[in-house]
Amino acid sequence: MADLGQSKPLPDITDLTRPFWTAAKNGKLVLQKCQRCATFNFHPKPWCIECGSRELQWTAAKPSGTVYSYTVSRTVAMNSPAWAAEMPLILCLIDLDDGARLYGQVTGCRAEDIRIGMRVDVHFEDISDEAGIPKFRPALQPATAG
Amino acid sequence: MRGEVAIVGYGRTPYSRAKPGEPVLNVDEYIAWAADLALQKAGMSKNDFDGQGLGVSHAEVAHTVNWSAATAENLGISPQVLLRADQGGASAASMLIRAAAMIHAGIVDRVLVVGADTPLNIPSVAPGLPLSPERTRGVYWDFQGPFGVMGASAQFALVQTRYMHEHALTSEQLGKIAVSARYHASLNPGAIYRKPFTLDEYMNSRMLSDPIRLLDCVPIVNGGLAYIVTSGKTARSITDKPVYLRGFGEINNYYHGSRALPDITTTGFVQSAPQAMKMAGVQHKDINFFQPYDDYPFIAMMTIEDFGFCNKGEGGRFVEEHDLSFNGDFPMSTDGGQLSGGQPGGAIGGFMPLVEAVTQLRGEAGVRQVKNANIGAACGFGGIPYGRPGRSCISLILGTEP
Ligand SMILES: [Zn+2]
């Protein structure tokens, strides 16, 4: 178990999840894509939760999405105290353009400006020698149709 | 199976915040204490459960493998059937359904169901983060902790923000639920926080994770609860106040909409509540009180509407227009709920709606007694899946008649 008091938590990287962390370390967003029904999965699963196929392939996903919901955390709870320096922290549920939803921190945005429907682009932060993590920031270009 | 089994005893230990100087009991001691209270209430002995059933709820505190059997060993009971639920706050309700099925099948006649947890005995690095393996290990944690998810308050805040985007809901409406729970707690010596607060105090309480405030959050305690369920025949032979299980409905891992991009503002109660009410043969107007799983006022409000007491999106207005107190027109969380009563770990808080429903239906709620309580609804709500509100949604209809 990580020493949660001193640093932000790091994932236990397994063969199942390594492609995600390695890609993020290299500035790329990859998700499992079902080879039978084309569903994108997040977080990593042992098979496709839509159709049950085990033929999942790590696939580059469009690095953009829309804020489905948001909260502004103002105090550390149920996580490492090392997050305290980043409060207030904008945490969102992001609907990726390729059709998966994930928890993601939005940076470069004032707490009072975050909105549902805001277009966001992914960026990455190194968190260890082995892993990076996707975060989001408001998109530079306005949303296109859809 | 309507009315085939009945609850004949229940127990709820005093809760502890484990303040310095208080005696620190372990989880096995709380289980024995709660079981003792339930056995006393039923006029039974532990030996009545040899060859019968024992149900043990999941707990977060470290426990041995084969924990249900180890609990039998600790209690000196030799059951034929062991039940074990790991459905978080739905565990108490799910074991009632499993016990009923076992009794219906004729495998056993009675089951003692116990649950306790001592989350405050686990070393903690942050509020609500005891260093238990299941909190800090595994894929589920790996894709939340490093992403900055601040636990249940942040997870439910995300659901609530989305809900408020789609439907009309005010903080004042949710505050009414919190104020009412505290009022009930003031009438319940077993509740952990009993000093009433006002809506203004709720509104002025510190924002933890917008839009969730301090007074939206459930306080964690150490404690234990238990209940005893038997065949209707046995129930009638040992008590003149059996509380019958008239209907139940259960759904786990419910998605509203697609699995990849579900609508998270609707819970599995839309499926389990109609199932329970149909089995029970009751309509909303027949239900005398409601005991939702109320770890957050927002969750209680969503449960009201998904249970069908009002239309989707009108839960806030429903709360505003009804008197939620024990002598009001919609008695709810009449023991103070978990919000003010305390939550003995995520799994064991789920015993509280059930135990309070039985207390009310037996007419044993004292100064908070709902008058003429004959039919009540209680909920189990367990676990927070990734990006959604509740893993297990169980609806129960209980009554004084089968
Ligand atoms: Zn598929």
XYZ file of C-alpha atoms and ligand atoms in Angstrom:
549
model
C 0.000 0.000 0.000
C 1.319 3.400 -0.909
C 2.230 5.871 1.814
C -0.871 7.956 1.231
C 0.098 10.539 3.798
C 3.161 11.780 1.904
C 2.227 11.726 -1.741
C -0.710 11.449 -4.056
C -1.803 7.873 -4.635
C -0.205 5.887 -7.433
C -1.919 3.006 -9.204
C -0.847 -0.588 -8.790
C -0.001 -1.225 -12.419
C -0.947 -4.642 -13.773
C -0.705 -6.244 -17.203
C -4.378 -5.405 -17.685
C -3.937 -1.703 -17.017
C -0.328 -1.027 -18.087
C -1.163 0.087 -21.665
C -3.306 2.901 -20.308
C -0.657 4.227 -17.913
C 2.195 3.859 -20.398
C 0.276 5.655 -23.134
C -0.656 8.466 -20.775
C 3.006 8.748 -19.803
C 3.705 9.235 -23.522
C 0.960 11.804 -23.953
C -1.624 9.537 -25.554
C -5.129 8.557 -24.504
C -5.910 4.904 -25.184
C -9.011 2.970 -24.186
C -10.099 -0.608 -24.614
C -12.241 -0.944 -27.729
C -14.424 -3.965 -28.330
C -13.574 -5.676 -31.589
C -17.050 -7.128 -31.865
C -19.355 -4.175 -31.113
C -16.925 -1.210 -31.209
C -17.804 -0.001 -27.677
C -15.098 1.966 -25.870
C -14.667 0.894 -22.245
C -13.488 2.812 -19.226
C -12.139 1.956 -16.713
C -10.351 -1.225 -17.938
C -12.556 -4.312 -17.895
C -11.946 -8.031 -18.438
C -14.483 -8.073 -21.275
C -16.823 -5.735 -23.106
C -19.637 -4.730 -20.758
C -22.026 -4.283 -23.681
C -21.590 -7.594 -25.512
C -19.305 -9.789 -23.376
C -16.557 -10.144 -25.961
C -13.064 -10.610 -24.571
C -11.607 -9.209 -27.782
C -10.687 -5.817 -26.413
C -7.941 -3.839 -28.070
C -6.201 -0.785 -26.685
C -7.096 1.934 -29.181
C -6.308 5.626 -29.451
C -9.332 7.708 -28.475
C -10.087 11.237 -29.603
C -8.484 13.484 -26.981
C -11.549 15.628 -26.473
C -14.872 15.526 -24.728
C -17.663 17.351 -22.921
C -18.245 17.979 -19.224
C -21.160 15.718 -18.163
C -21.020 16.887 -14.557
C -18.683 18.644 -12.159
C -17.924 19.288 -8.522
C -15.445 21.582 -6.831
C -13.765 19.737 -3.982
C -12.697 22.168 -1.280
C -11.276 19.759 1.257
C -9.506 16.408 1.190
C -11.717 13.426 1.959
C -11.165 9.739 1.315
C -7.960 10.476 -0.540
C -4.395 11.427 0.228
C -3.783 14.660 2.186
C -1.203 15.428 -0.510
C -4.095 16.757 -2.602
C -4.623 19.603 -0.133
C -2.250 21.902 -2.041
C -4.535 21.684 -5.115
C -7.751 22.724 -3.408
C -10.148 23.854 -4.700
C -9.993 21.029 -7.213
C -12.392 20.755 -10.143
C -13.392 17.135 -10.642
C -15.620 16.240 -13.566
C -17.260 13.356 -15.277
C -16.109 13.760 -18.860
C -17.951 12.235 -21.801
C -15.243 11.547 -24.355
C -16.157 12.125 -27.969
C -15.564 8.423 -28.608
C -18.280 7.501 -26.138
C -16.763 6.595 -22.772
C -17.108 8.460 -19.505
C -14.346 9.023 -16.980
C -13.474 10.972 -13.859
C -11.108 13.755 -14.757
C -9.645 16.829 -13.166
C -10.156 20.039 -15.138
C -7.265 22.466 -14.857
C -6.791 25.944 -16.260
C -10.344 26.875 -15.327
C -11.598 28.976 -12.431
C -13.951 27.129 -10.092
C -16.762 29.559 -10.871
C -16.384 29.042 -14.622
C -16.806 25.277 -14.877
C -20.045 24.299 -16.637
C -21.893 21.219 -17.797
C -21.529 21.037 -21.559
C -18.130 22.729 -21.575
C -15.862 21.362 -24.287
C -12.552 20.087 -22.957
C -9.296 18.740 -24.373
C -7.096 16.193 -22.695
C -3.598 16.851 -21.411
C -1.317 14.623 -19.393
C 0.616 14.799 -16.173
C 3.495 12.529 -15.255
C 2.791 10.874 -11.929
C 5.638 8.321 -11.797
C 8.388 6.746 -13.883
C 5.800 4.369 -15.301
C 2.572 6.291 -15.435
C 0.919 9.440 -16.596
C -2.622 10.532 -16.010
C -5.101 12.306 -18.268
C -6.464 15.637 -17.138
C -8.568 18.134 -19.058
C -8.652 21.835 -19.794
C -11.212 24.044 -21.528
C -11.015 23.571 -25.308
C -9.388 26.359 -27.256
C -11.795 26.116 -30.155
C -15.540 26.468 -29.772
C -17.605 23.313 -30.096
C -18.476 22.225 -33.592
C -21.890 20.896 -34.477
C -23.028 18.002 -32.306
C -43.933 -15.479 -0.889
C -45.884 -12.474 0.392
C -46.055 -12.501 4.176
C -44.436 -15.947 4.528
C -41.689 -14.756 6.860
C -41.577 -12.245 9.678
C -39.038 -10.360 11.714
C -39.429 -11.193 15.391
C -36.482 -9.413 16.980
C -34.005 -6.651 16.353
C -31.110 -5.005 18.114
C -29.102 -1.848 17.673
C -26.168 -1.241 19.990
C -25.280 2.217 21.245
C -22.930 3.835 18.741
C -19.502 5.233 19.508
C -17.398 7.950 17.914
C -14.418 6.309 19.658
C -13.496 9.485 21.494
C -10.519 9.329 23.872
C -11.504 7.584 27.087
C -14.391 5.618 25.562
C -14.028 1.845 25.718
C -13.058 0.515 22.289
C -15.017 -2.584 21.345
C -14.023 -4.741 18.411
C -16.310 -5.896 15.635
C -16.963 -9.324 17.184
C -18.035 -7.700 20.440
C -20.463 -5.419 18.613
C -21.884 -8.402 16.714
C -22.462 -10.299 19.969
C -23.995 -7.224 21.612
C -26.408 -6.609 18.729
C -27.306 -10.319 18.541
C -27.919 -10.365 22.278
C -30.354 -7.437 21.991
C -32.184 -9.111 19.109
C -32.411 -12.459 20.917
C -33.734 -10.757 24.057
C -36.356 -8.923 22.013
C -37.469 -12.200 20.427
C -37.277 -14.190 23.652
C -34.889 -16.628 21.985
C -31.460 -18.024 22.755
C -28.428 -18.502 20.563
C -29.040 -22.258 20.781
C -32.246 -21.766 18.791
C -30.012 -21.182 15.775
C -28.110 -24.468 15.856
C -29.066 -26.203 12.625
C -30.708 -22.998 11.389
C -29.336 -19.915 9.633
C -26.777 -17.246 10.474
C -26.261 -14.236 8.234
C -23.180 -12.040 8.527
C -22.802 -8.710 6.802
C -19.613 -7.617 5.209
C -17.498 -5.240 7.284
C -14.600 -3.040 6.374
C -12.522 -3.737 9.420
C -10.003 -6.538 8.957
C -11.532 -9.965 9.424
C -10.531 -13.530 8.836
C -11.266 -15.656 5.797
C -14.457 -17.711 6.254
C -15.689 -14.822 8.330
C -19.293 -15.973 8.543
C -18.145 -19.348 9.880
C -15.678 -17.635 12.205
C -18.547 -15.510 13.491
C -20.511 -18.688 14.165
C -17.463 -19.917 16.100
C -17.265 -16.671 18.087
C -20.953 -16.942 18.966
C -20.904 -20.683 19.599
C -23.671 -21.366 17.097
C -23.655 -24.346 14.674
C -25.838 -23.194 11.794
C -26.866 -25.320 8.844
C -26.786 -22.326 6.536
C -24.445 -19.356 6.448
C -25.384 -16.219 4.571
C -22.831 -13.579 3.763
C -23.617 -10.314 2.023
C -21.056 -7.979 0.520
C -23.528 -5.492 -0.934
C -22.506 -2.538 1.209
C -25.528 -0.693 2.537
C -27.834 -3.167 0.829
C -26.419 -6.127 2.752
C -29.023 -6.192 5.534
C -31.883 -6.048 3.043
C -30.341 -8.621 0.725
C -29.856 -11.116 3.559
C -33.527 -10.705 4.482
C -34.467 -11.723 0.943
C -31.998 -14.657 0.944
C -33.237 -15.770 4.371
C -36.849 -15.591 3.191
C -35.996 -17.770 0.186
C -34.260 -20.325 2.429
C -37.244 -20.411 4.760
C -39.676 -20.592 1.831
C -37.721 -23.557 0.459
C -37.991 -25.322 3.805
C -34.245 -25.502 4.294
C -34.341 -23.583 7.573
C -37.038 -22.114 9.806
C -35.171 -19.095 11.130
C -32.122 -16.945 10.537
C -30.180 -14.628 12.824
C -28.679 -11.784 10.780
C -25.867 -9.721 12.267
C -23.728 -6.823 11.173
C -21.170 -4.613 12.861
C -18.224 -2.519 11.899
C -15.641 -0.405 13.654
C -14.316 1.927 10.955
C -13.002 4.303 13.617
C -10.638 1.602 14.880
C -8.818 1.533 11.537
C -5.870 3.944 11.119
C -6.998 6.745 8.841
C -4.955 9.119 6.717
C -7.772 11.473 5.776
C -11.423 11.929 6.692
C -13.245 8.805 5.571
C -10.120 7.048 4.349
C -9.296 4.204 6.694
C -6.293 2.310 5.403
C -8.226 -0.822 4.589
C -7.135 -2.718 1.501
C -10.480 -2.342 -0.189
C -10.355 1.429 0.109
C -6.865 1.786 -1.271
C -6.221 -1.135 -3.574
C -7.568 -2.598 -6.775
C -8.605 -1.333 -10.156
C -11.527 0.570 -8.680
C -9.198 2.643 -6.480
C -6.489 2.886 -9.164
C -8.853 4.753 -11.467
C -10.216 7.082 -8.800
C -7.631 7.900 -6.131
C -4.939 9.070 -8.560
C -7.585 10.990 -10.537
C -8.449 13.165 -7.525
C -11.813 11.650 -6.567
C -12.514 12.807 -3.005
C -14.655 9.861 -1.996
C -18.410 9.605 -1.648
C -18.988 13.329 -1.198
C -17.356 14.093 -4.547
C -18.950 11.090 -6.248
C -22.448 12.039 -5.089
C -21.766 15.737 -5.729
C -21.207 14.858 -9.382
C -24.551 13.053 -9.491
C -26.266 15.925 -7.704
C -24.804 18.590 -10.018
C -26.055 16.653 -13.033
C -29.456 16.187 -11.405
C -29.725 19.915 -10.678
C -28.816 20.608 -14.305
C -31.700 18.465 -15.518
C -34.325 19.047 -12.816
C -35.487 21.708 -10.404
C -33.938 21.128 -6.991
C -32.825 23.623 -4.375
C -30.369 23.307 -1.509
C -33.160 24.449 0.811
C -35.241 21.415 -0.184
C -32.373 19.061 0.638
C -31.720 21.008 3.829
C -35.249 20.223 4.953
C -34.382 16.513 4.851
C -31.259 17.075 6.958
C -33.111 19.267 9.477
C -35.919 16.726 9.781
C -33.464 13.859 10.307
C -31.789 15.822 13.095
C -35.176 16.538 14.679
C -35.887 12.796 14.734
C -32.423 12.148 16.142
C -33.244 14.542 18.985
C -36.090 12.151 19.857
C -33.908 9.044 19.635
C -31.483 8.393 22.515
C -29.559 6.014 20.219
C -28.667 8.695 17.670
C -25.132 10.048 17.744
C -25.904 13.740 16.963
C -29.020 14.968 18.748
C -28.860 18.765 18.901
C -31.366 20.156 16.390
C -30.154 22.601 13.747
C -32.002 25.071 11.551
C -32.211 25.404 7.800
C -29.993 28.494 8.083
C -27.353 26.482 9.903
C -27.545 23.850 7.172
C -27.203 26.486 4.444
C -24.255 28.088 6.233
C -22.405 24.840 6.844
C -19.069 24.555 5.083
C -19.068 23.513 1.421
C -17.034 20.310 1.069
C -17.544 19.445 -2.573
C -20.068 21.668 -4.351
C -22.991 21.316 -3.968
C -22.467 19.013 -0.952
C -22.095 20.672 2.430
C -20.825 19.436 5.764
C -24.386 18.908 7.050
C -25.136 16.750 3.984
C -22.623 14.166 5.158
C -23.078 11.068 7.224
C -20.995 10.748 10.416
C -19.049 7.502 10.761
C -19.421 5.535 14.004
C -18.611 2.141 15.492
C -21.612 -0.053 16.194
C -23.642 -3.141 15.418
C -27.158 -4.197 14.486
C -29.004 -7.481 14.169
C -32.399 -8.902 13.356
C -34.122 -12.287 13.482
C -36.366 -13.581 10.719
C -38.489 -16.736 11.009
C -41.282 -18.554 9.229
C -44.668 -16.942 9.794
C -45.762 -19.954 11.840
C -42.835 -19.714 14.236
C -43.198 -15.926 14.384
C -46.813 -16.193 15.535
C -45.828 -18.729 18.199
C -43.219 -16.485 19.812
C -44.538 -12.940 19.454
C -47.837 -11.135 19.104
C -46.052 -8.456 17.063
C -44.485 -10.178 14.051
C -43.447 -7.835 11.256
C -44.090 -9.539 7.950
C -42.008 -9.221 4.814
C -44.776 -8.481 2.343
C -42.727 -7.600 -0.692
C -39.216 -7.158 -1.948
C -37.460 -6.023 -5.085
C -33.777 -6.009 -5.892
C -31.540 -4.861 -8.688
C -27.765 -4.795 -8.785
C -25.521 -2.809 -11.111
C -28.432 -0.953 -12.648
C -27.830 1.238 -15.680
C -30.367 3.843 -16.715
C -29.683 4.030 -20.424
C -26.516 2.737 -22.034
C -23.727 1.103 -20.087
C -21.061 3.384 -21.475
C -22.938 6.677 -21.013
C -25.824 6.083 -18.606
C -28.172 8.687 -17.170
C -26.893 8.774 -13.587
C -29.795 10.784 -12.169
C -32.068 7.737 -11.903
C -31.343 4.825 -9.567
C -32.273 1.149 -9.583
C -35.182 1.883 -7.243
C -37.259 2.576 -10.373
C -37.028 -1.167 -10.921
C -36.936 -2.639 -7.413
C -39.683 -0.491 -5.844
C -42.497 -1.397 -8.264
C -41.432 -5.042 -7.932
C -41.676 -4.878 -4.127
C -44.988 -3.021 -4.128
C -46.573 -5.373 -6.644
C -45.532 -8.388 -4.582
C -46.832 -6.721 -1.425
C -50.090 -5.712 -3.082
C -49.801 -2.132 -1.886
C -49.911 1.303 -3.451
C -48.058 4.437 -2.367
C -51.055 5.719 -0.433
C -51.004 2.549 1.706
C -47.450 3.173 2.936
C -47.437 4.816 6.374
C -43.740 5.734 6.531
C -40.590 5.625 4.456
C -37.099 4.645 5.635
C -34.710 5.374 2.747
C -30.984 4.791 2.852
C -30.101 8.364 3.756
C -26.351 8.815 3.879
C -26.898 12.072 1.950
C -30.161 14.098 1.722
C -29.793 14.083 -2.059
C -29.757 10.278 -2.123
C -32.860 10.199 0.096
C -34.613 12.651 -2.246
C -33.718 10.627 -5.345
C -34.985 7.489 -3.614
C -38.332 9.151 -2.850
C -38.905 9.884 -6.511
C -37.468 6.646 -7.888
C -39.690 4.796 -5.413
C -42.547 6.532 -7.211
C -43.910 8.754 -4.445
C -43.765 11.539 -7.050
C -42.748 11.978 -10.670
C -39.103 12.035 -11.722
C -37.698 15.486 -11.212
C -40.296 16.489 -8.630
C -38.575 15.086 -5.536
C -37.437 18.494 -4.362
C -40.928 19.924 -4.580
C -42.332 16.796 -2.903
C -40.009 17.307 0.054
C -40.983 20.961 0.254
C -44.696 20.208 0.190
C -44.716 17.414 2.761
C -44.095 17.218 6.482
C -41.351 14.618 6.877
C -41.629 14.325 10.637
C -42.944 11.221 12.412
C -46.332 12.878 12.903
C -46.398 14.524 9.484
C -47.999 13.438 6.215
C -44.808 11.703 4.950
C -42.870 10.300 7.931
C -39.331 9.576 6.820
C -36.047 8.546 8.495
C -37.887 8.537 11.797
C -34.863 7.365 13.811
C -32.752 10.308 12.642
C -31.495 8.193 9.783
C -27.827 7.681 9.201
C -27.437 11.421 8.634
C -27.830 12.190 12.326
C -27.925 8.699 13.785
C -24.480 7.737 12.536
C -23.237 5.144 10.056
C -21.432 2.128 11.521
C -19.439 1.612 8.340
C -20.857 1.695 4.841
C -22.286 -1.800 5.016
C -23.901 -1.734 8.426
C -25.737 1.574 8.003
C -28.035 -0.441 5.766
C -29.482 -2.253 8.785
C -30.876 1.022 10.121
C -33.821 1.609 7.735
C -34.900 -1.998 8.240
C -34.532 -1.978 12.022
C -36.350 1.355 12.332
C -39.178 0.085 10.109
C -39.594 -2.952 12.367
C -39.426 -0.744 15.472
C -42.216 1.457 14.105
C -44.402 -1.458 13.000
C -44.116 -3.036 16.445
C -45.169 0.267 17.999
C -41.889 0.475 19.919
C -40.602 3.831 18.677
C -41.574 5.760 21.821
C -41.879 9.525 21.400
C -41.167 9.292 17.669
C -43.843 6.625 17.053
C -45.787 6.985 13.796
C -49.483 6.606 14.649
C -51.333 3.633 13.154
C -48.231 2.343 11.390
C -49.262 -0.830 9.572
C -47.258 -0.758 6.364
C -43.801 0.688 5.905
C -41.195 0.854 3.162
C -37.468 0.466 3.798
C -34.487 0.571 1.478
C -31.051 -0.881 1.067
C -28.572 1.054 -1.053
C -25.096 -0.300 -1.400
C -21.835 0.612 -2.982
C -20.818 3.401 -5.330
C -19.956 2.163 -8.798
C -17.585 4.073 -11.056
C -19.265 7.302 -12.097
C -22.755 6.263 -10.981
C -24.764 6.465 -7.747
C -25.618 3.009 -6.329
C -24.547 -0.573 -6.982
C -27.408 -2.338 -5.185
C -30.923 -0.916 -4.793
C -33.271 -3.022 -2.657
C -36.857 -2.123 -1.802
C -38.719 -3.762 1.065
C -42.374 -3.544 2.061
C -43.037 -4.619 5.640
C -46.353 -4.887 7.427
C -48.106 -5.887 10.621
C -50.335 -8.284 8.632
C -49.127 -10.970 6.201
Zn -18.649 -5.423 -27.309
